[in-house]
mmCIF file of C-alpha atoms in Angstrom:
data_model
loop_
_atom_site.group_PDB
_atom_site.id
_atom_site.type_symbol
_atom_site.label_atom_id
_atom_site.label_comp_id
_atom_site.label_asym_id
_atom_site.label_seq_id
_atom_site.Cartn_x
_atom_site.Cartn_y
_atom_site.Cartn_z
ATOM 1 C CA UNK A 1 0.000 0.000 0.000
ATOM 2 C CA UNK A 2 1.458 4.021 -0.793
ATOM 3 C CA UNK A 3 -0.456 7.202 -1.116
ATOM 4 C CA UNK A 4 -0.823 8.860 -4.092
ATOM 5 C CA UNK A 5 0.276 12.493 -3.113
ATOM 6 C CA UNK A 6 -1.421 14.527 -5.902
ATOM 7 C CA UNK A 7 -5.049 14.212 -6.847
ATOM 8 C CA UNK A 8 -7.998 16.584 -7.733
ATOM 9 C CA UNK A 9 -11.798 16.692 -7.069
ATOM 10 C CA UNK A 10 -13.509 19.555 -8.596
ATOM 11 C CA UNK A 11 -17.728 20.339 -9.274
ATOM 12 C CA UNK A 12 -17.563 22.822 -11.689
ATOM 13 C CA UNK A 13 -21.014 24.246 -10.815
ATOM 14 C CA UNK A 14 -18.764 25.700 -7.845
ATOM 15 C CA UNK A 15 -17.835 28.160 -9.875
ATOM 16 C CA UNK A 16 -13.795 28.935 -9.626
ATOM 17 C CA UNK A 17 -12.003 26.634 -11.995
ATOM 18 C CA UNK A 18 -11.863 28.923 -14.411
ATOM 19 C CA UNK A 19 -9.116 27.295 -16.310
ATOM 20 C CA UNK A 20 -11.669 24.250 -16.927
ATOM 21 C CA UNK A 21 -12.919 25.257 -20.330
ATOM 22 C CA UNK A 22 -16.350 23.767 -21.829
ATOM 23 C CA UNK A 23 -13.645 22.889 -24.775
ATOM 24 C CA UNK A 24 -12.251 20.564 -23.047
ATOM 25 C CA UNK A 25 -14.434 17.596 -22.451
ATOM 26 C CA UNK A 26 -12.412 15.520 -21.098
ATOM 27 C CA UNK A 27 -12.133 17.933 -17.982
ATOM 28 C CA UNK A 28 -15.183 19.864 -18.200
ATOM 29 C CA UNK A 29 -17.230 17.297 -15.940
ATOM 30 C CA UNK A 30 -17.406 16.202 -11.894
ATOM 31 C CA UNK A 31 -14.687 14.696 -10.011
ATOM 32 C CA UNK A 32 -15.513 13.385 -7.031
ATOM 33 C CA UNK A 33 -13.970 10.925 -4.114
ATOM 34 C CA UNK A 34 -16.578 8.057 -5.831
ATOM 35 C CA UNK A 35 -14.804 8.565 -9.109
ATOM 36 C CA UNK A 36 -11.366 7.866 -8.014
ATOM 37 C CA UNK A 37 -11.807 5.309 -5.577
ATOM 38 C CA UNK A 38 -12.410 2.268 -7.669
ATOM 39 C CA UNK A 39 -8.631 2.874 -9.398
ATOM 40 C CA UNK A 40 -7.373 3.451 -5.322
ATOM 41 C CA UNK A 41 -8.484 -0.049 -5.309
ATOM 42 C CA UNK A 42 -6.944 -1.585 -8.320
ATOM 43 C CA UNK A 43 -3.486 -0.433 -8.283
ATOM 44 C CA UNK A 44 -3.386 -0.805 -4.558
ATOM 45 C CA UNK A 45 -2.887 2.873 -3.051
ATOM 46 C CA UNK A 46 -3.929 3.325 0.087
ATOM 47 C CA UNK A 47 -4.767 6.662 0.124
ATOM 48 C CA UNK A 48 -4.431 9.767 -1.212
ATOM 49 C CA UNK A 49 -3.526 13.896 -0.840
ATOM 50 C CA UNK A 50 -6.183 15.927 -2.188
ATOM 51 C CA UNK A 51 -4.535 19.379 -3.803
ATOM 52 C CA UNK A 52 -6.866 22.679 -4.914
ATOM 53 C CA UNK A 53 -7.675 22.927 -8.876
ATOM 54 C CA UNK A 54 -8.834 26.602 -7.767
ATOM 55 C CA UNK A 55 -6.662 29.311 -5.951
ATOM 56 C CA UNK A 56 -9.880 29.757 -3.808
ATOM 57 C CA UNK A 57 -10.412 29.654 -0.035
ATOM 58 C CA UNK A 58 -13.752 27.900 -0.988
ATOM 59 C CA UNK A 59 -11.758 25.513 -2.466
ATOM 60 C CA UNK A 60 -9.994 24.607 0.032
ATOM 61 C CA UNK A 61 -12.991 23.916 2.351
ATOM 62 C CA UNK A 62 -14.730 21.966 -0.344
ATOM 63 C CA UNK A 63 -11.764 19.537 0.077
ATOM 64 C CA UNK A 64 -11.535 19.565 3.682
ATOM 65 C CA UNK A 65 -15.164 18.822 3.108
ATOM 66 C CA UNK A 66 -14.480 15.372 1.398
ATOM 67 C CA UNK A 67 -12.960 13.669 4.256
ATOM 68 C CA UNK A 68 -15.667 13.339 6.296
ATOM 69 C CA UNK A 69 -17.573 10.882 4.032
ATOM 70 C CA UNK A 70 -14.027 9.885 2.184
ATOM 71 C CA UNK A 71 -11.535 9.075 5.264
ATOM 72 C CA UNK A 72 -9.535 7.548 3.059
ATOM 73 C CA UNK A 73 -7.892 11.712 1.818
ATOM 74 C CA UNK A 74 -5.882 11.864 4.338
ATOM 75 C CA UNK A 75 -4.749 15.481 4.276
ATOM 76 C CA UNK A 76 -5.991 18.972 1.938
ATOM 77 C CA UNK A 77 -3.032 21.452 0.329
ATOM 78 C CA UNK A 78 -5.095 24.564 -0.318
ATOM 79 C CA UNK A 79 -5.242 27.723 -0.930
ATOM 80 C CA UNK A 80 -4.346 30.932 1.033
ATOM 81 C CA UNK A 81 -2.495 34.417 -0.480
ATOM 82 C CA UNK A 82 -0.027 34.810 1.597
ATOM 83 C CA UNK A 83 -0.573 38.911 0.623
ATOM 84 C CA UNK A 84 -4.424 38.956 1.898
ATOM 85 C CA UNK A 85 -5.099 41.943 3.836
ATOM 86 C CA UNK A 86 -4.532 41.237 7.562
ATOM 87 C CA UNK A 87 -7.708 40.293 9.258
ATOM 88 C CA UNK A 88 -8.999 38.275 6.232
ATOM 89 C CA UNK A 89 -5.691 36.236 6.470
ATOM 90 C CA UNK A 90 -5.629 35.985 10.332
ATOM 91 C CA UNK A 91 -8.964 34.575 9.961
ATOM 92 C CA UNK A 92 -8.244 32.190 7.725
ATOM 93 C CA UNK A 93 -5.391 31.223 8.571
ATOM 94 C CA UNK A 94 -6.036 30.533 12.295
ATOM 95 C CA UNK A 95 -9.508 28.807 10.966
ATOM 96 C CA UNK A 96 -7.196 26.110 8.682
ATOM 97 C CA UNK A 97 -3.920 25.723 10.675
ATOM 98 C CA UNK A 98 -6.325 24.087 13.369
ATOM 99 C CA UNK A 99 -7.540 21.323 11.196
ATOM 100 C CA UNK A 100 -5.304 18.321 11.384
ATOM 101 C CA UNK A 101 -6.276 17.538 7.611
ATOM 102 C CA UNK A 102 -5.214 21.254 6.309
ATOM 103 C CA UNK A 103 -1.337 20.081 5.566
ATOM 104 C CA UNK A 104 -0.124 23.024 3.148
ATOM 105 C CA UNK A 105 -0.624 25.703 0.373
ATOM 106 C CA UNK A 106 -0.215 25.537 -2.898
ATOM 107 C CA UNK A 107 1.404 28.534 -4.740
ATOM 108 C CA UNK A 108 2.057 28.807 -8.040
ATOM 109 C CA UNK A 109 5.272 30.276 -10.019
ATOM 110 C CA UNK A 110 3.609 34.327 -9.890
ATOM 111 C CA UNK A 111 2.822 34.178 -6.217
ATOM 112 C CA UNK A 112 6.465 32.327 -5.421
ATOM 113 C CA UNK A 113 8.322 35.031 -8.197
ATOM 114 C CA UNK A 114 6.157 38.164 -6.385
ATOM 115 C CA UNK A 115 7.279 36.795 -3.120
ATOM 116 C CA UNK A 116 10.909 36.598 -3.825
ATOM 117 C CA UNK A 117 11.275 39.444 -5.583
ATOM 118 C CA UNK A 118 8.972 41.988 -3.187
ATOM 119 C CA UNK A 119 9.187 40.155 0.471
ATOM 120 C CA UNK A 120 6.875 41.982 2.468
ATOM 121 C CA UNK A 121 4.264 40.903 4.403
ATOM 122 C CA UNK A 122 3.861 37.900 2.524
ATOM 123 C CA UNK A 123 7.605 36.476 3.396
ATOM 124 C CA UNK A 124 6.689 37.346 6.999
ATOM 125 C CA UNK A 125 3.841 35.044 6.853
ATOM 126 C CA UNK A 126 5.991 32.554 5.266
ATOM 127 C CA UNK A 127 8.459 32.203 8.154
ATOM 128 C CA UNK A 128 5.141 31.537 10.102
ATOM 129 C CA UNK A 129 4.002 28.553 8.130
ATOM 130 C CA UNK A 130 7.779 27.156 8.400
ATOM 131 C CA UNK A 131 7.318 27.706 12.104
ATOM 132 C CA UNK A 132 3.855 26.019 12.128
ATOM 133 C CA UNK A 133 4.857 23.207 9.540
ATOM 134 C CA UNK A 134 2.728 24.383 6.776
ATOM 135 C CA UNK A 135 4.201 22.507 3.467
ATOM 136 C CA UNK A 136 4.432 25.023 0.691
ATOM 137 C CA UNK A 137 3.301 23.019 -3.152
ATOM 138 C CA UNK A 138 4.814 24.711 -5.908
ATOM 139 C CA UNK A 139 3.676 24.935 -9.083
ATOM 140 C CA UNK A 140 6.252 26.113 -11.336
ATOM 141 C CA UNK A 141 7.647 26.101 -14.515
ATOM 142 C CA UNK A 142 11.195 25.510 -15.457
ATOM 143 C CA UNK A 143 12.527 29.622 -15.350
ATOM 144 C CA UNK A 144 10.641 30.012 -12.318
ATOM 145 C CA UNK A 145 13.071 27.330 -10.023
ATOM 146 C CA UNK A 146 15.472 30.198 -9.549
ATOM 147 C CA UNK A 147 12.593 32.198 -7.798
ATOM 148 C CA UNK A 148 11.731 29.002 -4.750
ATOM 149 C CA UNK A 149 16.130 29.264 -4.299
ATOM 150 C CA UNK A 150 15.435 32.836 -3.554
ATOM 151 C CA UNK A 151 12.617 32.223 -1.262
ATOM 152 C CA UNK A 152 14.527 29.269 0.643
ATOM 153 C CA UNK A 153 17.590 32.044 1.034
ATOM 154 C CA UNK A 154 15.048 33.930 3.003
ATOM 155 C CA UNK A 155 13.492 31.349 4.949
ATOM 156 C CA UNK A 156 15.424 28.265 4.745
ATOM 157 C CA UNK A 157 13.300 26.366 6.962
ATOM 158 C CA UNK A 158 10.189 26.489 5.014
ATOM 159 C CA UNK A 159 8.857 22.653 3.959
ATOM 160 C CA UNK A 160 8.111 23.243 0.459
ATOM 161 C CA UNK A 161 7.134 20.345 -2.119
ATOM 162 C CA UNK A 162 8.342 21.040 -6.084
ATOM 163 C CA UNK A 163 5.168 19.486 -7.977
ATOM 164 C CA UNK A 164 5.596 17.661 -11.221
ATOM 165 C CA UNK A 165 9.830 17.456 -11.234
ATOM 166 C CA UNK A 166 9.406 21.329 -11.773
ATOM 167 C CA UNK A 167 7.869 21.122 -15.098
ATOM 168 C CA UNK A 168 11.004 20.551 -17.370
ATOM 169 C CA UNK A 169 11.023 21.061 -21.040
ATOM 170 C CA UNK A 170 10.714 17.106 -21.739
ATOM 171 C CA UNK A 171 10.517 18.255 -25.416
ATOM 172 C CA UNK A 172 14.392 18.642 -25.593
ATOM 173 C CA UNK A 173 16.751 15.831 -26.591
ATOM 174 C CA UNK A 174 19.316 16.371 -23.149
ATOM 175 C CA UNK A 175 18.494 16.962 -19.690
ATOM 176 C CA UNK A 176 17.859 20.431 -19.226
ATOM 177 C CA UNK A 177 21.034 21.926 -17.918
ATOM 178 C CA UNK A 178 19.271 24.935 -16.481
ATOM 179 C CA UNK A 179 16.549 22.530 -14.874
ATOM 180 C CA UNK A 180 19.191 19.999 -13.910
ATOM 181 C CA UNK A 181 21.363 22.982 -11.647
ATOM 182 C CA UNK A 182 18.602 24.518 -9.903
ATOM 183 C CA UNK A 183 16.635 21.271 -8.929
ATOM 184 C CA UNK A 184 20.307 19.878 -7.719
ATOM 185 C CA UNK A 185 20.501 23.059 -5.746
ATOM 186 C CA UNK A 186 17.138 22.785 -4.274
ATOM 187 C CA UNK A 187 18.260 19.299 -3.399
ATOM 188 C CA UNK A 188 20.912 20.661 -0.827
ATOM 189 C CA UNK A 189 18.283 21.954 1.480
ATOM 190 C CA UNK A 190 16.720 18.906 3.484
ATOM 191 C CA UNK A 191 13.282 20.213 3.960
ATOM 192 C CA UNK A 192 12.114 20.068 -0.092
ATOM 193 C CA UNK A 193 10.920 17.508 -1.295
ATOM 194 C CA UNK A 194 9.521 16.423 -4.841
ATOM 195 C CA UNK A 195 6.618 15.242 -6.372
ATOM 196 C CA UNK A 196 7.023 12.451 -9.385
ATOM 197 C CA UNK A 197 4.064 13.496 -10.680
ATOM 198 C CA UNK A 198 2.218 15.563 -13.873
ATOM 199 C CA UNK A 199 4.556 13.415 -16.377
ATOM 200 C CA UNK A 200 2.254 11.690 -18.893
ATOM 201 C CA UNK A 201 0.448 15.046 -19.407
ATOM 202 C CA UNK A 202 3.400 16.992 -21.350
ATOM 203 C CA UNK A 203 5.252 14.213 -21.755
ATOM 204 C CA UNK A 204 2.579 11.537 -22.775
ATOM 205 C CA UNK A 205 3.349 7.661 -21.415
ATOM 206 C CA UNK A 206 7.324 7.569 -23.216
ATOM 207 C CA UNK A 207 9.368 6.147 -20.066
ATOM 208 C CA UNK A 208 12.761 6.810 -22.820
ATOM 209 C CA UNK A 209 11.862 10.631 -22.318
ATOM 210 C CA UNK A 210 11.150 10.834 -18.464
ATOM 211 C CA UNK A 211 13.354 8.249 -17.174
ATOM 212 C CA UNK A 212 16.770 10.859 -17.144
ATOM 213 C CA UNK A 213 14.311 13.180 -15.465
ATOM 214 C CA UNK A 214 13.530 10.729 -12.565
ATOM 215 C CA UNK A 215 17.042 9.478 -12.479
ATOM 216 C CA UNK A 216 18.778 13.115 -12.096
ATOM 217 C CA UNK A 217 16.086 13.375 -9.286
ATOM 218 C CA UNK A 218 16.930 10.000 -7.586
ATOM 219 C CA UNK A 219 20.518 10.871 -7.392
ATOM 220 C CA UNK A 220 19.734 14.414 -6.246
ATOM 221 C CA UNK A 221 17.328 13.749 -3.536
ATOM 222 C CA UNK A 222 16.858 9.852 -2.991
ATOM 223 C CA UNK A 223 13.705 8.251 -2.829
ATOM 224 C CA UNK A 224 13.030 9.299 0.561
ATOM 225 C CA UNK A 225 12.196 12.796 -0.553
ATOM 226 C CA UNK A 226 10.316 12.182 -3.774
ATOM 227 C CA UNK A 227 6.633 11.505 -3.808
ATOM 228 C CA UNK A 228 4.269 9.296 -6.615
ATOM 229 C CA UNK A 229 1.468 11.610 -7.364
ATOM 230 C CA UNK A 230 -0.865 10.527 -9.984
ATOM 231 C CA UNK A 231 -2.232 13.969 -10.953
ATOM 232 C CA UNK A 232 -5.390 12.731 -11.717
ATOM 233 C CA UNK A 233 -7.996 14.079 -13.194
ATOM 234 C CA UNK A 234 -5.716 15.842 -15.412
ATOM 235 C CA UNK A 235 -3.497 12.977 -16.255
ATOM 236 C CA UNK A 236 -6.535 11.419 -18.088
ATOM 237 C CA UNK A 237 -5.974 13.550 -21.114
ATOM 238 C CA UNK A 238 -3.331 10.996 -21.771
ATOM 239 C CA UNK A 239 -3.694 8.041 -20.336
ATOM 240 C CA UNK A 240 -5.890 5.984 -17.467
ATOM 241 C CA UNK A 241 -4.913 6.234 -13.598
ATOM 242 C CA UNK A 242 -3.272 2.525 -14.472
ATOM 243 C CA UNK A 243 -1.090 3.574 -17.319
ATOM 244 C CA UNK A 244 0.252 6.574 -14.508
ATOM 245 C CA UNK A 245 1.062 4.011 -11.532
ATOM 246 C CA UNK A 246 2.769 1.887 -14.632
ATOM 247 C CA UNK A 247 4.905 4.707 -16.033
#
Protein backbone atom coordinates (compact mmCIF):
# COMPACT_ATOMS: atom_id res chain seq x y z
CA UNK A 1 0.00 0.00 0.00
CA UNK A 2 1.46 4.02 -0.79
CA UNK A 3 -0.46 7.20 -1.12
CA UNK A 4 -0.82 8.86 -4.09
CA UNK A 5 0.28 12.49 -3.11
CA UNK A 6 -1.42 14.53 -5.90
CA UNK A 7 -5.05 14.21 -6.85
CA UNK A 8 -8.00 16.58 -7.73
CA UNK A 9 -11.80 16.69 -7.07
CA UNK A 10 -13.51 19.55 -8.60
CA UNK A 11 -17.73 20.34 -9.27
CA UNK A 12 -17.56 22.82 -11.69
CA UNK A 13 -21.01 24.25 -10.82
CA UNK A 14 -18.76 25.70 -7.84
CA UNK A 15 -17.83 28.16 -9.88
CA UNK A 16 -13.80 28.94 -9.63
CA UNK A 17 -12.00 26.63 -11.99
CA UNK A 18 -11.86 28.92 -14.41
CA UNK A 19 -9.12 27.30 -16.31
CA UNK A 20 -11.67 24.25 -16.93
CA UNK A 21 -12.92 25.26 -20.33
CA UNK A 22 -16.35 23.77 -21.83
CA UNK A 23 -13.64 22.89 -24.77
CA UNK A 24 -12.25 20.56 -23.05
CA UNK A 25 -14.43 17.60 -22.45
CA UNK A 26 -12.41 15.52 -21.10
CA UNK A 27 -12.13 17.93 -17.98
CA UNK A 28 -15.18 19.86 -18.20
CA UNK A 29 -17.23 17.30 -15.94
CA UNK A 30 -17.41 16.20 -11.89
CA UNK A 31 -14.69 14.70 -10.01
CA UNK A 32 -15.51 13.38 -7.03
CA UNK A 33 -13.97 10.93 -4.11
CA UNK A 34 -16.58 8.06 -5.83
CA UNK A 35 -14.80 8.57 -9.11
CA UNK A 36 -11.37 7.87 -8.01
CA UNK A 37 -11.81 5.31 -5.58
CA UNK A 38 -12.41 2.27 -7.67
CA UNK A 39 -8.63 2.87 -9.40
CA UNK A 40 -7.37 3.45 -5.32
CA UNK A 41 -8.48 -0.05 -5.31
CA UNK A 42 -6.94 -1.58 -8.32
CA UNK A 43 -3.49 -0.43 -8.28
CA UNK A 44 -3.39 -0.81 -4.56
CA UNK A 45 -2.89 2.87 -3.05
CA UNK A 46 -3.93 3.32 0.09
CA UNK A 47 -4.77 6.66 0.12
CA UNK A 48 -4.43 9.77 -1.21
CA UNK A 49 -3.53 13.90 -0.84
CA UNK A 50 -6.18 15.93 -2.19
CA UNK A 51 -4.53 19.38 -3.80
CA UNK A 52 -6.87 22.68 -4.91
CA UNK A 53 -7.67 22.93 -8.88
CA UNK A 54 -8.83 26.60 -7.77
CA UNK A 55 -6.66 29.31 -5.95
CA UNK A 56 -9.88 29.76 -3.81
CA UNK A 57 -10.41 29.65 -0.04
CA UNK A 58 -13.75 27.90 -0.99
CA UNK A 59 -11.76 25.51 -2.47
CA UNK A 60 -9.99 24.61 0.03
CA UNK A 61 -12.99 23.92 2.35
CA UNK A 62 -14.73 21.97 -0.34
CA UNK A 63 -11.76 19.54 0.08
CA UNK A 64 -11.54 19.56 3.68
CA UNK A 65 -15.16 18.82 3.11
CA UNK A 66 -14.48 15.37 1.40
CA UNK A 67 -12.96 13.67 4.26
CA UNK A 68 -15.67 13.34 6.30
CA UNK A 69 -17.57 10.88 4.03
CA UNK A 70 -14.03 9.88 2.18
CA UNK A 71 -11.54 9.08 5.26
CA UNK A 72 -9.54 7.55 3.06
CA UNK A 73 -7.89 11.71 1.82
CA UNK A 74 -5.88 11.86 4.34
CA UNK A 75 -4.75 15.48 4.28
CA UNK A 76 -5.99 18.97 1.94
CA UNK A 77 -3.03 21.45 0.33
CA UNK A 78 -5.09 24.56 -0.32
CA UNK A 79 -5.24 27.72 -0.93
CA UNK A 80 -4.35 30.93 1.03
CA UNK A 81 -2.49 34.42 -0.48
CA UNK A 82 -0.03 34.81 1.60
CA UNK A 83 -0.57 38.91 0.62
CA UNK A 84 -4.42 38.96 1.90
CA UNK A 85 -5.10 41.94 3.84
CA UNK A 86 -4.53 41.24 7.56
CA UNK A 87 -7.71 40.29 9.26
CA UNK A 88 -9.00 38.27 6.23
CA UNK A 89 -5.69 36.24 6.47
CA UNK A 90 -5.63 35.98 10.33
CA UNK A 91 -8.96 34.58 9.96
CA UNK A 92 -8.24 32.19 7.73
CA UNK A 93 -5.39 31.22 8.57
CA UNK A 94 -6.04 30.53 12.29
CA UNK A 95 -9.51 28.81 10.97
CA UNK A 96 -7.20 26.11 8.68
CA UNK A 97 -3.92 25.72 10.68
CA UNK A 98 -6.33 24.09 13.37
CA UNK A 99 -7.54 21.32 11.20
CA UNK A 100 -5.30 18.32 11.38
CA UNK A 101 -6.28 17.54 7.61
CA UNK A 102 -5.21 21.25 6.31
CA UNK A 103 -1.34 20.08 5.57
CA UNK A 104 -0.12 23.02 3.15
CA UNK A 105 -0.62 25.70 0.37
CA UNK A 106 -0.21 25.54 -2.90
CA UNK A 107 1.40 28.53 -4.74
CA UNK A 108 2.06 28.81 -8.04
CA UNK A 109 5.27 30.28 -10.02
CA UNK A 110 3.61 34.33 -9.89
CA UNK A 111 2.82 34.18 -6.22
CA UNK A 112 6.46 32.33 -5.42
CA UNK A 113 8.32 35.03 -8.20
CA UNK A 114 6.16 38.16 -6.39
CA UNK A 115 7.28 36.79 -3.12
CA UNK A 116 10.91 36.60 -3.83
CA UNK A 117 11.28 39.44 -5.58
CA UNK A 118 8.97 41.99 -3.19
CA UNK A 119 9.19 40.16 0.47
CA UNK A 120 6.87 41.98 2.47
CA UNK A 121 4.26 40.90 4.40
CA UNK A 122 3.86 37.90 2.52
CA UNK A 123 7.61 36.48 3.40
CA UNK A 124 6.69 37.35 7.00
CA UNK A 125 3.84 35.04 6.85
CA UNK A 126 5.99 32.55 5.27
CA UNK A 127 8.46 32.20 8.15
CA UNK A 128 5.14 31.54 10.10
CA UNK A 129 4.00 28.55 8.13
CA UNK A 130 7.78 27.16 8.40
CA UNK A 131 7.32 27.71 12.10
CA UNK A 132 3.85 26.02 12.13
CA UNK A 133 4.86 23.21 9.54
CA UNK A 134 2.73 24.38 6.78
CA UNK A 135 4.20 22.51 3.47
CA UNK A 136 4.43 25.02 0.69
CA UNK A 137 3.30 23.02 -3.15
CA UNK A 138 4.81 24.71 -5.91
CA UNK A 139 3.68 24.93 -9.08
CA UNK A 140 6.25 26.11 -11.34
CA UNK A 141 7.65 26.10 -14.51
CA UNK A 142 11.20 25.51 -15.46
CA UNK A 143 12.53 29.62 -15.35
CA UNK A 144 10.64 30.01 -12.32
CA UNK A 145 13.07 27.33 -10.02
CA UNK A 146 15.47 30.20 -9.55
CA UNK A 147 12.59 32.20 -7.80
CA UNK A 148 11.73 29.00 -4.75
CA UNK A 149 16.13 29.26 -4.30
CA UNK A 150 15.44 32.84 -3.55
CA UNK A 151 12.62 32.22 -1.26
CA UNK A 152 14.53 29.27 0.64
CA UNK A 153 17.59 32.04 1.03
CA UNK A 154 15.05 33.93 3.00
CA UNK A 155 13.49 31.35 4.95
CA UNK A 156 15.42 28.26 4.74
CA UNK A 157 13.30 26.37 6.96
CA UNK A 158 10.19 26.49 5.01
CA UNK A 159 8.86 22.65 3.96
CA UNK A 160 8.11 23.24 0.46
CA UNK A 161 7.13 20.34 -2.12
CA UNK A 162 8.34 21.04 -6.08
CA UNK A 163 5.17 19.49 -7.98
CA UNK A 164 5.60 17.66 -11.22
CA UNK A 165 9.83 17.46 -11.23
CA UNK A 166 9.41 21.33 -11.77
CA UNK A 167 7.87 21.12 -15.10
CA UNK A 168 11.00 20.55 -17.37
CA UNK A 169 11.02 21.06 -21.04
CA UNK A 170 10.71 17.11 -21.74
CA UNK A 171 10.52 18.26 -25.42
CA UNK A 172 14.39 18.64 -25.59
CA UNK A 173 16.75 15.83 -26.59
CA UNK A 174 19.32 16.37 -23.15
CA UNK A 175 18.49 16.96 -19.69
CA UNK A 176 17.86 20.43 -19.23
CA UNK A 177 21.03 21.93 -17.92
CA UNK A 178 19.27 24.94 -16.48
CA UNK A 179 16.55 22.53 -14.87
CA UNK A 180 19.19 20.00 -13.91
CA UNK A 181 21.36 22.98 -11.65
CA UNK A 182 18.60 24.52 -9.90
CA UNK A 183 16.64 21.27 -8.93
CA UNK A 184 20.31 19.88 -7.72
CA UNK A 185 20.50 23.06 -5.75
CA UNK A 186 17.14 22.78 -4.27
CA UNK A 187 18.26 19.30 -3.40
CA UNK A 188 20.91 20.66 -0.83
CA UNK A 189 18.28 21.95 1.48
CA UNK A 190 16.72 18.91 3.48
CA UNK A 191 13.28 20.21 3.96
CA UNK A 192 12.11 20.07 -0.09
CA UNK A 193 10.92 17.51 -1.30
CA UNK A 194 9.52 16.42 -4.84
CA UNK A 195 6.62 15.24 -6.37
CA UNK A 196 7.02 12.45 -9.38
CA UNK A 197 4.06 13.50 -10.68
CA UNK A 198 2.22 15.56 -13.87
CA UNK A 199 4.56 13.42 -16.38
CA UNK A 200 2.25 11.69 -18.89
CA UNK A 201 0.45 15.05 -19.41
CA UNK A 202 3.40 16.99 -21.35
CA UNK A 203 5.25 14.21 -21.76
CA UNK A 204 2.58 11.54 -22.78
CA UNK A 205 3.35 7.66 -21.41
CA UNK A 206 7.32 7.57 -23.22
CA UNK A 207 9.37 6.15 -20.07
CA UNK A 208 12.76 6.81 -22.82
CA UNK A 209 11.86 10.63 -22.32
CA UNK A 210 11.15 10.83 -18.46
CA UNK A 211 13.35 8.25 -17.17
CA UNK A 212 16.77 10.86 -17.14
CA UNK A 213 14.31 13.18 -15.46
CA UNK A 214 13.53 10.73 -12.57
CA UNK A 215 17.04 9.48 -12.48
CA UNK A 216 18.78 13.12 -12.10
CA UNK A 217 16.09 13.37 -9.29
CA UNK A 218 16.93 10.00 -7.59
CA UNK A 219 20.52 10.87 -7.39
CA UNK A 220 19.73 14.41 -6.25
CA UNK A 221 17.33 13.75 -3.54
CA UNK A 222 16.86 9.85 -2.99
CA UNK A 223 13.70 8.25 -2.83
CA UNK A 224 13.03 9.30 0.56
CA UNK A 225 12.20 12.80 -0.55
CA UNK A 226 10.32 12.18 -3.77
CA UNK A 227 6.63 11.51 -3.81
CA UNK A 228 4.27 9.30 -6.61
CA UNK A 229 1.47 11.61 -7.36
CA UNK A 230 -0.86 10.53 -9.98
CA UNK A 231 -2.23 13.97 -10.95
CA UNK A 232 -5.39 12.73 -11.72
CA UNK A 233 -8.00 14.08 -13.19
CA UNK A 234 -5.72 15.84 -15.41
CA UNK A 235 -3.50 12.98 -16.25
CA UNK A 236 -6.54 11.42 -18.09
CA UNK A 237 -5.97 13.55 -21.11
CA UNK A 238 -3.33 11.00 -21.77
CA UNK A 239 -3.69 8.04 -20.34
CA UNK A 240 -5.89 5.98 -17.47
CA UNK A 241 -4.91 6.23 -13.60
CA UNK A 242 -3.27 2.52 -14.47
CA UNK A 243 -1.09 3.57 -17.32
CA UNK A 244 0.25 6.57 -14.51
CA UNK A 245 1.06 4.01 -11.53
CA UNK A 246 2.77 1.89 -14.63
CA UNK A 247 4.91 4.71 -16.03
Amino acid sequence: MYIDSHVHFWRLARGDYGWIKPDNPILYQDFTPEHLLPFLKEESVGGCIAVQAAPTIAETEFLLSLIIDHPWILGVVGSLDPYLVEAEYILHYERLRVNRMFKGVRLNGDQLERIARYGGEALLRLRRWAKDRVTVDLLVREHQLEHALTLLRFVPELHIVVNHLGSPPYGEERLSEQWAQHMSALARYPNVMVKISGMITPAGNRPQVLRPYVTHLLDAYGPGRLMYGSDWPVAKQKGSYADVVRL
